[in-house]
PDB file of C-alpha atoms and ligand atoms in Angstrom:
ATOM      1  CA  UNK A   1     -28.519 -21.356   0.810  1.00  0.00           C
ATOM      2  CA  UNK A   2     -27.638 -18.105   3.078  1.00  0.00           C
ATOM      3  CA  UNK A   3     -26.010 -15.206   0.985  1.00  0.00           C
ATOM      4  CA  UNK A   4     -23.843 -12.976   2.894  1.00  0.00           C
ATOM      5  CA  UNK A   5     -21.940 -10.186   1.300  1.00  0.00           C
ATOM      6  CA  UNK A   6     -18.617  -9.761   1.007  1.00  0.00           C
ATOM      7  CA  UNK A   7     -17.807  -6.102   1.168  1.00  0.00           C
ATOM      8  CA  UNK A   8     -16.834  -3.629   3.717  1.00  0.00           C
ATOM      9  CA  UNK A   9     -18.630  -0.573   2.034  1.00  0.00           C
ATOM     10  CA  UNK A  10     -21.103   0.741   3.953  1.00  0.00           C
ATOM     11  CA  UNK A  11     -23.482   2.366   1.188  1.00  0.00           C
ATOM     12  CA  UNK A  12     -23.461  -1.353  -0.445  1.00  0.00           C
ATOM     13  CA  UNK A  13     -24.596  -2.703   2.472  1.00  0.00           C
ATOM     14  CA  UNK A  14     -26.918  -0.374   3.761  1.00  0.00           C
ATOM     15  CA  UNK A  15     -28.603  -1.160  -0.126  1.00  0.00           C
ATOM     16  CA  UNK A  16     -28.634  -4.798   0.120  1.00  0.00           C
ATOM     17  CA  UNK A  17     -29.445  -5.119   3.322  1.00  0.00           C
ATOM     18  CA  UNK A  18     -32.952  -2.623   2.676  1.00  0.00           C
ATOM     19  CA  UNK A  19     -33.901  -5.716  -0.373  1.00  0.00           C
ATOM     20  CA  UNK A  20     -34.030  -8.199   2.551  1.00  0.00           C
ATOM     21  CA  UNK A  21     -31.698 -11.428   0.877  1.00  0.00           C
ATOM     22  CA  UNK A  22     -28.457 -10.958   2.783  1.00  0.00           C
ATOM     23  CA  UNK A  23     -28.372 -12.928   6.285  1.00  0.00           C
ATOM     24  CA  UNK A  24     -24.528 -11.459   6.819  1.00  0.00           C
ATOM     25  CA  UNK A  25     -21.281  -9.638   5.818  1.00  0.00           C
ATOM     26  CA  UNK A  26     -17.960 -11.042   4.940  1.00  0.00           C
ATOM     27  CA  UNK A  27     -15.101  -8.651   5.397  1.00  0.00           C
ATOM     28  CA  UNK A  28     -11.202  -8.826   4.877  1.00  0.00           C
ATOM     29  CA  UNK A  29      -8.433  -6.788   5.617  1.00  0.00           C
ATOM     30  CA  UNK A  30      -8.209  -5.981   1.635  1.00  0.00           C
ATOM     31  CA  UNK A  31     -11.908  -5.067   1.366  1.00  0.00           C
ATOM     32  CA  UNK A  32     -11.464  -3.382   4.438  1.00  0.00           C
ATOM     33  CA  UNK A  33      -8.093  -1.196   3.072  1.00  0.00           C
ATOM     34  CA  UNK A  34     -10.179  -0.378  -0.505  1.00  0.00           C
ATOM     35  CA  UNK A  35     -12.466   1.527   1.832  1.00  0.00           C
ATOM     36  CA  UNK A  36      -9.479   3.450   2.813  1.00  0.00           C
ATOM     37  CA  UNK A  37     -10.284   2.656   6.085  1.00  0.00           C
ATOM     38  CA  UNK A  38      -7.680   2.192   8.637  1.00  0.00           C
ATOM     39  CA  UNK A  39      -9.866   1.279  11.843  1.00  0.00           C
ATOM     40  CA  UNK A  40     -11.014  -2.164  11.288  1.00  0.00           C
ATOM     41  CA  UNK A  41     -13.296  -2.188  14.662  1.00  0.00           C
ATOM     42  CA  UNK A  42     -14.923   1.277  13.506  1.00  0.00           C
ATOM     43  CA  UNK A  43     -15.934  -0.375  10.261  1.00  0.00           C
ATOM     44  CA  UNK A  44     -17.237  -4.088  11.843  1.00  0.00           C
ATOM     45  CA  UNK A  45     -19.218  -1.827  14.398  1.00  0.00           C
ATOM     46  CA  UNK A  46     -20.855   0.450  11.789  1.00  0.00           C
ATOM     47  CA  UNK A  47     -21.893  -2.975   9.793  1.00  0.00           C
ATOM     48  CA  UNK A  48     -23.386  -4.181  13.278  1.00  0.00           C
ATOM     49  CA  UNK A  49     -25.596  -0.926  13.391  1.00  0.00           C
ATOM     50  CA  UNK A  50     -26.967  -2.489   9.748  1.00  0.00           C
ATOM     51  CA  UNK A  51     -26.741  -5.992   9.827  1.00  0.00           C
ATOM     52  CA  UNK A  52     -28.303  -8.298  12.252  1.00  0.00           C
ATOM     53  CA  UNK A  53     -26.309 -11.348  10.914  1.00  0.00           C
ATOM     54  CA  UNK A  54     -23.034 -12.883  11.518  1.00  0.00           C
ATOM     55  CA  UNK A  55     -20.021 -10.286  10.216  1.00  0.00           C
ATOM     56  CA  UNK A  56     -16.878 -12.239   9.546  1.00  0.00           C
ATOM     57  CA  UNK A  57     -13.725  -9.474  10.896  1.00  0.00           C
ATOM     58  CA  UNK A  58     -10.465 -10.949  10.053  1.00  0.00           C
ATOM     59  CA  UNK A  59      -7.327 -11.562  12.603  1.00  0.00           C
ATOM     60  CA  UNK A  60      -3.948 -10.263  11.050  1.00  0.00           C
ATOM     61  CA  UNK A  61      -1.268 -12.049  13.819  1.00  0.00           C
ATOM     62  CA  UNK A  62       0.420 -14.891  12.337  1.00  0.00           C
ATOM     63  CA  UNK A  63       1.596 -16.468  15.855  1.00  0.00           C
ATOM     64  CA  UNK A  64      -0.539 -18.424  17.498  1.00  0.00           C
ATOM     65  CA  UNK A  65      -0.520 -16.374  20.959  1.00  0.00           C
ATOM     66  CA  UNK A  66      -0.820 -13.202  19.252  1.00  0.00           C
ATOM     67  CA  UNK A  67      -3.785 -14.412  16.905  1.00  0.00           C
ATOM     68  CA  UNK A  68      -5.583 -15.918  19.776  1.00  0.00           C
ATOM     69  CA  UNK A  69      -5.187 -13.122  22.280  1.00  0.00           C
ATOM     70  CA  UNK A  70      -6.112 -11.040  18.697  1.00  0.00           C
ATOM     71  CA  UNK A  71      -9.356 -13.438  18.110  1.00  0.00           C
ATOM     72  CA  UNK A  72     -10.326 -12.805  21.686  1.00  0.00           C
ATOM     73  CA  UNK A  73     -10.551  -9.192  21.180  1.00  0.00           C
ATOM     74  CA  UNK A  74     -12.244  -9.258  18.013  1.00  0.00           C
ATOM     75  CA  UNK A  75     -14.957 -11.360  19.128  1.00  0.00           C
ATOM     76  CA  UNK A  76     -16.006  -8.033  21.632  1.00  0.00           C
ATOM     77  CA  UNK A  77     -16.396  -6.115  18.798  1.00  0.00           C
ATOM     78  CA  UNK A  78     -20.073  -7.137  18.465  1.00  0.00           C
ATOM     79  CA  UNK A  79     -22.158  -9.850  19.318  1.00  0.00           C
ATOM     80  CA  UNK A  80     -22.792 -10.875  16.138  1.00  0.00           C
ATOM     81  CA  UNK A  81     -19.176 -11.019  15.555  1.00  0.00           C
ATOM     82  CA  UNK A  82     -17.391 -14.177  13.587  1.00  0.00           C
ATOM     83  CA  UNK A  83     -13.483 -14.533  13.783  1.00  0.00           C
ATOM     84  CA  UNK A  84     -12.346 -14.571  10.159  1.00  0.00           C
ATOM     85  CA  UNK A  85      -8.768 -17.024  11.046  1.00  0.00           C
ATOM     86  CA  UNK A  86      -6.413 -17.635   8.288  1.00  0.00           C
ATOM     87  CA  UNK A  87      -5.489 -21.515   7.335  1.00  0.00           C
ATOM     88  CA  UNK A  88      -2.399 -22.060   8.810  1.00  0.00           C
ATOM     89  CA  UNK A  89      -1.282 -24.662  11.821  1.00  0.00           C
ATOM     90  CA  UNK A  90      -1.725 -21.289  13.873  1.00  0.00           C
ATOM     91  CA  UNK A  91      -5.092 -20.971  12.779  1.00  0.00           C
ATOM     92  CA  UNK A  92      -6.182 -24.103  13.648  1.00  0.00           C
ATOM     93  CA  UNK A  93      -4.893 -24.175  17.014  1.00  0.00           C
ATOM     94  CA  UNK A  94      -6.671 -20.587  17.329  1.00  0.00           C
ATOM     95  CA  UNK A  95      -9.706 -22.159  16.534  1.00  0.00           C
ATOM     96  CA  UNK A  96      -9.960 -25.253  18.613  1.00  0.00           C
ATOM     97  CA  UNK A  97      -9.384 -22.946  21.336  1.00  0.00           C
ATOM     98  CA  UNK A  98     -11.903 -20.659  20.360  1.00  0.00           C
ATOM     99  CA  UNK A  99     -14.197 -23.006  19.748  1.00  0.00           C
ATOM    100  CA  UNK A 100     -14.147 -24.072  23.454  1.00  0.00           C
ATOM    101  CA  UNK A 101     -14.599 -20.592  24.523  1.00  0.00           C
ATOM    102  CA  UNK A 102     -17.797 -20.534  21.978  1.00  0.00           C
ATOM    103  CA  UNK A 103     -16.554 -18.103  19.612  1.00  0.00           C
ATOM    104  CA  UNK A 104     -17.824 -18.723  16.101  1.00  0.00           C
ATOM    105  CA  UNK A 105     -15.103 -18.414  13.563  1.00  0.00           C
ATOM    106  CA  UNK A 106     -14.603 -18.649  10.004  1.00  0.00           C
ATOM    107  CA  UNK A 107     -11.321 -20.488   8.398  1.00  0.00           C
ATOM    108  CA  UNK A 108     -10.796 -18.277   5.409  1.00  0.00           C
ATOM    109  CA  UNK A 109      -7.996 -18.952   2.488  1.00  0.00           C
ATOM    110  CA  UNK A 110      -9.289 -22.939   2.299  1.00  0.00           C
ATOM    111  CA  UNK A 111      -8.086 -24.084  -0.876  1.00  0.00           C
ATOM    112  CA  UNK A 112      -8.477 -27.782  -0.060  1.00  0.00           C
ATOM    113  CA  UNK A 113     -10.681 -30.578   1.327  1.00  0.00           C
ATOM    114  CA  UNK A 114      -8.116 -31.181   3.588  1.00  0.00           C
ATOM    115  CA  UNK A 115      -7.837 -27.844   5.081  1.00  0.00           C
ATOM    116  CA  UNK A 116     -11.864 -27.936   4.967  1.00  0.00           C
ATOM    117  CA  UNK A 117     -11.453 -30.991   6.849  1.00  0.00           C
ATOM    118  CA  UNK A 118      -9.333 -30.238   9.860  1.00  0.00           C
ATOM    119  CA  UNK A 119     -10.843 -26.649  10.225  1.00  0.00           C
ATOM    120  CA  UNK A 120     -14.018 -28.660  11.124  1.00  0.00           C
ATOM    121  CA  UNK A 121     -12.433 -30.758  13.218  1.00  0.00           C
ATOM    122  CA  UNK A 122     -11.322 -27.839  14.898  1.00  0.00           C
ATOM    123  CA  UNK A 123     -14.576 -26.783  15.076  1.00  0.00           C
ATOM    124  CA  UNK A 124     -14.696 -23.863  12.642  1.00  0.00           C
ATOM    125  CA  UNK A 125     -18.395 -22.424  12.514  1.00  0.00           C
ATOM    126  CA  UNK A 126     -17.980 -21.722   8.793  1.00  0.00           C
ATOM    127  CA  UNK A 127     -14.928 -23.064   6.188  1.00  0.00           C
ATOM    128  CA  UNK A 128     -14.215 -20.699   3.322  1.00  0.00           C
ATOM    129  CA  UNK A 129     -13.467 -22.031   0.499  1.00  0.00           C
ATOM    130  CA  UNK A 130     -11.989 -19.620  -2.138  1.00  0.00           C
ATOM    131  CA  UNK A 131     -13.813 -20.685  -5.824  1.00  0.00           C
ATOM    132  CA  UNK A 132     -12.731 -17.680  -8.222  1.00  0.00           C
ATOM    133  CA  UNK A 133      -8.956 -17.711  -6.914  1.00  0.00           C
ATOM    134  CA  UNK A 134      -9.055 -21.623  -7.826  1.00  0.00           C
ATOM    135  CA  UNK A 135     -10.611 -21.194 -11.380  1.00  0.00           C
ATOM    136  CA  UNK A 136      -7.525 -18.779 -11.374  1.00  0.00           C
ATOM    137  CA  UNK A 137      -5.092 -20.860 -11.500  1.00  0.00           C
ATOM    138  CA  UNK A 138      -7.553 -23.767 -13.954  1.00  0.00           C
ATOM    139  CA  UNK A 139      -8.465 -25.931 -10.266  1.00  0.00           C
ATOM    140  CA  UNK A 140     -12.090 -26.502 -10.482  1.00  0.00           C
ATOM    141  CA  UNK A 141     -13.309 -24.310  -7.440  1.00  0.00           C
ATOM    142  CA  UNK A 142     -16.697 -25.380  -7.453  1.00  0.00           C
ATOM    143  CA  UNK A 143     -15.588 -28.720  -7.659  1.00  0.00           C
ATOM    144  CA  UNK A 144     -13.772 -27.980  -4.154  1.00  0.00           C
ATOM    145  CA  UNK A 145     -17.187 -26.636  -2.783  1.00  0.00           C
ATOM    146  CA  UNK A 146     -19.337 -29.733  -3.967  1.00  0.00           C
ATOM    147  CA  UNK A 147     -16.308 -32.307  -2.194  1.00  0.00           C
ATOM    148  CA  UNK A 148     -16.428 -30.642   0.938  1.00  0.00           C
ATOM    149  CA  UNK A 149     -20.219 -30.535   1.530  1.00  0.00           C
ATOM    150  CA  UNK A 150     -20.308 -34.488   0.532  1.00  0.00           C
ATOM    151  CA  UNK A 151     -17.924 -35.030   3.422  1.00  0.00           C
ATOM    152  CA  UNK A 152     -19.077 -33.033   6.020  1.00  0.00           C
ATOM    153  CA  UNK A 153     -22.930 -34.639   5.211  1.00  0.00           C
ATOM    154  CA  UNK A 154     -20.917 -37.772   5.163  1.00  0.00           C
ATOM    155  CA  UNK A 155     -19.839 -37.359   8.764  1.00  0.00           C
ATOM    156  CA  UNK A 156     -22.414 -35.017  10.118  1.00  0.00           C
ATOM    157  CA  UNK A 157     -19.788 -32.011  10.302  1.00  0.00           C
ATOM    158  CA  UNK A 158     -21.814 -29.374  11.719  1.00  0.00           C
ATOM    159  CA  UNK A 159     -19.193 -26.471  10.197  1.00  0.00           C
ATOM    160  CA  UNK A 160     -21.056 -24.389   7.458  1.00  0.00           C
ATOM    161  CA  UNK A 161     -19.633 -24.116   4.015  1.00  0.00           C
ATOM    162  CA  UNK A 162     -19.259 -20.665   2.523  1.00  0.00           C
ATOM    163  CA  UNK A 163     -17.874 -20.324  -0.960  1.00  0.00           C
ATOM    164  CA  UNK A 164     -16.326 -17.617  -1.277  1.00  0.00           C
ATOM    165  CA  UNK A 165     -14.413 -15.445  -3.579  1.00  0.00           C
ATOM    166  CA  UNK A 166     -17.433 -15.870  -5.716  1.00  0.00           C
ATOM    167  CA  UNK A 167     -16.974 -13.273  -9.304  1.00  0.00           C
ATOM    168  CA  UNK A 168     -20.141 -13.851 -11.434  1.00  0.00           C
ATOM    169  CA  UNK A 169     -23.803 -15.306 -10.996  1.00  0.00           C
ATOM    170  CA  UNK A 170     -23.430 -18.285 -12.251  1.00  0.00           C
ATOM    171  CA  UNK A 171     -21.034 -19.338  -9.140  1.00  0.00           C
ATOM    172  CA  UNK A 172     -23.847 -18.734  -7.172  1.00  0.00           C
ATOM    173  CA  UNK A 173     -26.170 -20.918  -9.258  1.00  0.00           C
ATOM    174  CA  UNK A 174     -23.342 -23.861  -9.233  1.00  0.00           C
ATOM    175  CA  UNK A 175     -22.943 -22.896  -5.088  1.00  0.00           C
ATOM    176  CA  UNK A 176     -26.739 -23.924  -4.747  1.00  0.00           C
ATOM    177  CA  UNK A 177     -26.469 -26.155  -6.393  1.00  0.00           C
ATOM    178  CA  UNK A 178     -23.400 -27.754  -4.969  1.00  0.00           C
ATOM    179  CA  UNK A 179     -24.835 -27.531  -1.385  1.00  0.00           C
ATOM    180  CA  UNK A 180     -22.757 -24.745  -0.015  1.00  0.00           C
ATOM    181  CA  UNK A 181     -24.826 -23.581   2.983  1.00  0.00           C
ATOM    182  CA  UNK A 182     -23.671 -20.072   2.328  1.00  0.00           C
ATOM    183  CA  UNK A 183     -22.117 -18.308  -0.287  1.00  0.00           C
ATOM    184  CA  UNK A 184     -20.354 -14.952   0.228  1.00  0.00           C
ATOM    185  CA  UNK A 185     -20.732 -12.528  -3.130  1.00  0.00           C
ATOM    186  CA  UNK A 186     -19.439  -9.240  -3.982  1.00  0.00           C
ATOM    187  CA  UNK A 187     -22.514  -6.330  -4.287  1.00  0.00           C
ATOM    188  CA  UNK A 188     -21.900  -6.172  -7.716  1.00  0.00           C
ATOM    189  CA  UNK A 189     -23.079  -9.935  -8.457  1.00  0.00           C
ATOM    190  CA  UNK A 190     -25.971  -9.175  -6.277  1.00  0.00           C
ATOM    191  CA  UNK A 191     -27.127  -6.406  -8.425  1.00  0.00           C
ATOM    192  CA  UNK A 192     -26.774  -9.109 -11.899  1.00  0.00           C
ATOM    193  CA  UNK A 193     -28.561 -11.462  -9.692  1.00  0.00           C
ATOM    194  CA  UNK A 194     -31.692  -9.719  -9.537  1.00  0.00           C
ATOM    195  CA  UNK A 195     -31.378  -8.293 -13.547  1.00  0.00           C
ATOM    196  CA  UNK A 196     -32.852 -10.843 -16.579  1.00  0.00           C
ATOM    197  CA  UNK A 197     -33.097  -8.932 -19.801  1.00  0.00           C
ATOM    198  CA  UNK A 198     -36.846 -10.350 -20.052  1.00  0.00           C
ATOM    199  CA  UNK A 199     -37.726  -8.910 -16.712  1.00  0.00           C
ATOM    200  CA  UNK A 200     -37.019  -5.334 -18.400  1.00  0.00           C
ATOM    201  CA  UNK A 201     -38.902  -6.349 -21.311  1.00  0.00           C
ATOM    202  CA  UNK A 202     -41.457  -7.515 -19.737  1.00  0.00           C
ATOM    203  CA  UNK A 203     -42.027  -4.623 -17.012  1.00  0.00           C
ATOM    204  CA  UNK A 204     -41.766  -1.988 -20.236  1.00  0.00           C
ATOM    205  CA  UNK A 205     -44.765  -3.609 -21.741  1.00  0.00           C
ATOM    206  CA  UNK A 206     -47.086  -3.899 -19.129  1.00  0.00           C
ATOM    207  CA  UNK A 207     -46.703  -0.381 -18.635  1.00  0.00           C
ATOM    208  CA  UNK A 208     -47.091   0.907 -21.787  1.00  0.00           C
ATOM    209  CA  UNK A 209     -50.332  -1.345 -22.534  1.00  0.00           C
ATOM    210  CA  UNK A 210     -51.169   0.174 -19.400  1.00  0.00           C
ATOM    211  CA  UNK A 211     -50.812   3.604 -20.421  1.00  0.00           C
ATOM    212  CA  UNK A 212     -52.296   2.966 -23.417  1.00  0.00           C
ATOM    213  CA  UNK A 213     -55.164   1.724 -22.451  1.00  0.00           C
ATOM    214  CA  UNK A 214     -55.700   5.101 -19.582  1.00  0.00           C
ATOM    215  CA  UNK A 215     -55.339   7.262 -23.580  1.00  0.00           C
ATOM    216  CA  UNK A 216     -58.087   5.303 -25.307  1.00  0.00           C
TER     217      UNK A 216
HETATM  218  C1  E4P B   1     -14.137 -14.319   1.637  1.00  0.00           C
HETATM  219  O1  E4P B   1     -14.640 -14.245   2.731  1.00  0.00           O
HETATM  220  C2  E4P B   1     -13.250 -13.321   1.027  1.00  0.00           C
HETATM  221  O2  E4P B   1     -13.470 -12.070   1.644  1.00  0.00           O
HETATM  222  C3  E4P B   1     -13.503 -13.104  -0.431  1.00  0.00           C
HETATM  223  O3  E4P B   1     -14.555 -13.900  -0.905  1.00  0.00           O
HETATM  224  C4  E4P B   1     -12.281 -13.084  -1.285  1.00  0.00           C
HETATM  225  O4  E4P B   1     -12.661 -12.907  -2.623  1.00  0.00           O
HETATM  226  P1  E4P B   1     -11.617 -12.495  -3.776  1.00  0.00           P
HETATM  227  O5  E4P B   1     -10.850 -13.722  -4.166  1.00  0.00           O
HETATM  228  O6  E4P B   1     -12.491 -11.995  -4.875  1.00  0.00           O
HETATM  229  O7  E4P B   1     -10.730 -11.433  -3.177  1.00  0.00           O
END
């Protein structure tokens, strides 16, 4: 499983992507807005300078000509550019198009095997779907994850899954384990990721045998 992280802040990036485990970024106009930054291609351009891997950049045009003429646009950002489309009947018709044209693109806000479904029939690159928002409201989210990588193995769906909206570790463990082909986590669950109390403990002793032992 790929982890990409989901964060527009460039300091967090720049310090995951030095440890070598991210293979891409996940953005959204929220994440982008906490930066306090108002120039959405400025930021996806300064996370190409960092990132080699695919940075989702979100559309924000509801109607389908303005979203795909929008898509379109956002695609030249940066080669390594994915079109972050919202689920909606718009959406999907902005996909299929895009698709054609070869345009990756990522259906973000999937809350549903269904909408899974038809995004990659559409021929999403990557369906999103949202796992802490569903625990939010008691719907298994994992579940969700887990039903939608059975089907698309079922029918040879070449669309990724990317669970997203991912709050703690242990949604990454269950992600893995689910088969999600990516999962998209915030820096901050990176950073517990890498801690185990033991690790500390463990470190601590071996230097101060080792120090010990240079006394004696
Ligand atoms: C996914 O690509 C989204 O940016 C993100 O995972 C949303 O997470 P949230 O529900 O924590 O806002």
């Amino acid at each position: 499983m790929r982890i990409f992280l989901d964060t527009a802040n460039i300091d967090e990036i720049r310090q995951a992507a030095r440890l070598g485990v991210i293979s891409g970024i996940t953005t959204n106009p929220s994440l982008v807005a906490k930066e306090k930054r108002a120039d959405m291609k400025a930021v996806i351009q300064e996370i190409s300078t960092i990132v080699d891997g695919p940075i989702s950049a979100e559309v924000l045009s509801l109607e389908p000509k303005a979203m795909i003429e929008e898509a379109r646009e956002v695609s030249l950002w940066s080669p390594n550019v994915v079109v972050k489309i919202p689920m909606s009947a718009s959406g999907l018709e902005t996909i299929s198009i895009l698709s054609k044209e070869g345009i990756k693109t990522n259906l973000t806000l999937c809350f549903s095997l269904n909408q899974a479904l038809l995004g990659a029939i559409v021929g999403a690159t990557y369906v999103s779907p949202f796992v802490g928002r569903l625990d939010d409201i008691s719907h298994d989210g994992m579940q969700l994850v887990g039903e939608i990588v059975k089907v698309f193995d079922r029918y040879k769906l070449p669309t990724y899954v990317c669970a997203a909206s991912i709050r703690h570790p242990l949604h990454v463990i269950e992600a893995a384990k689910a088969g999600a082909h990516v999962a998209t986590i915030p820096y901050s669950v990176l950073m517990q990721m890498i801690k185990h109390p033991l690790t500390d403990i463990g470190i601590s002793r071996f230097t101060e045998d080792w120090q010990s032992i240079q006394k004696s």
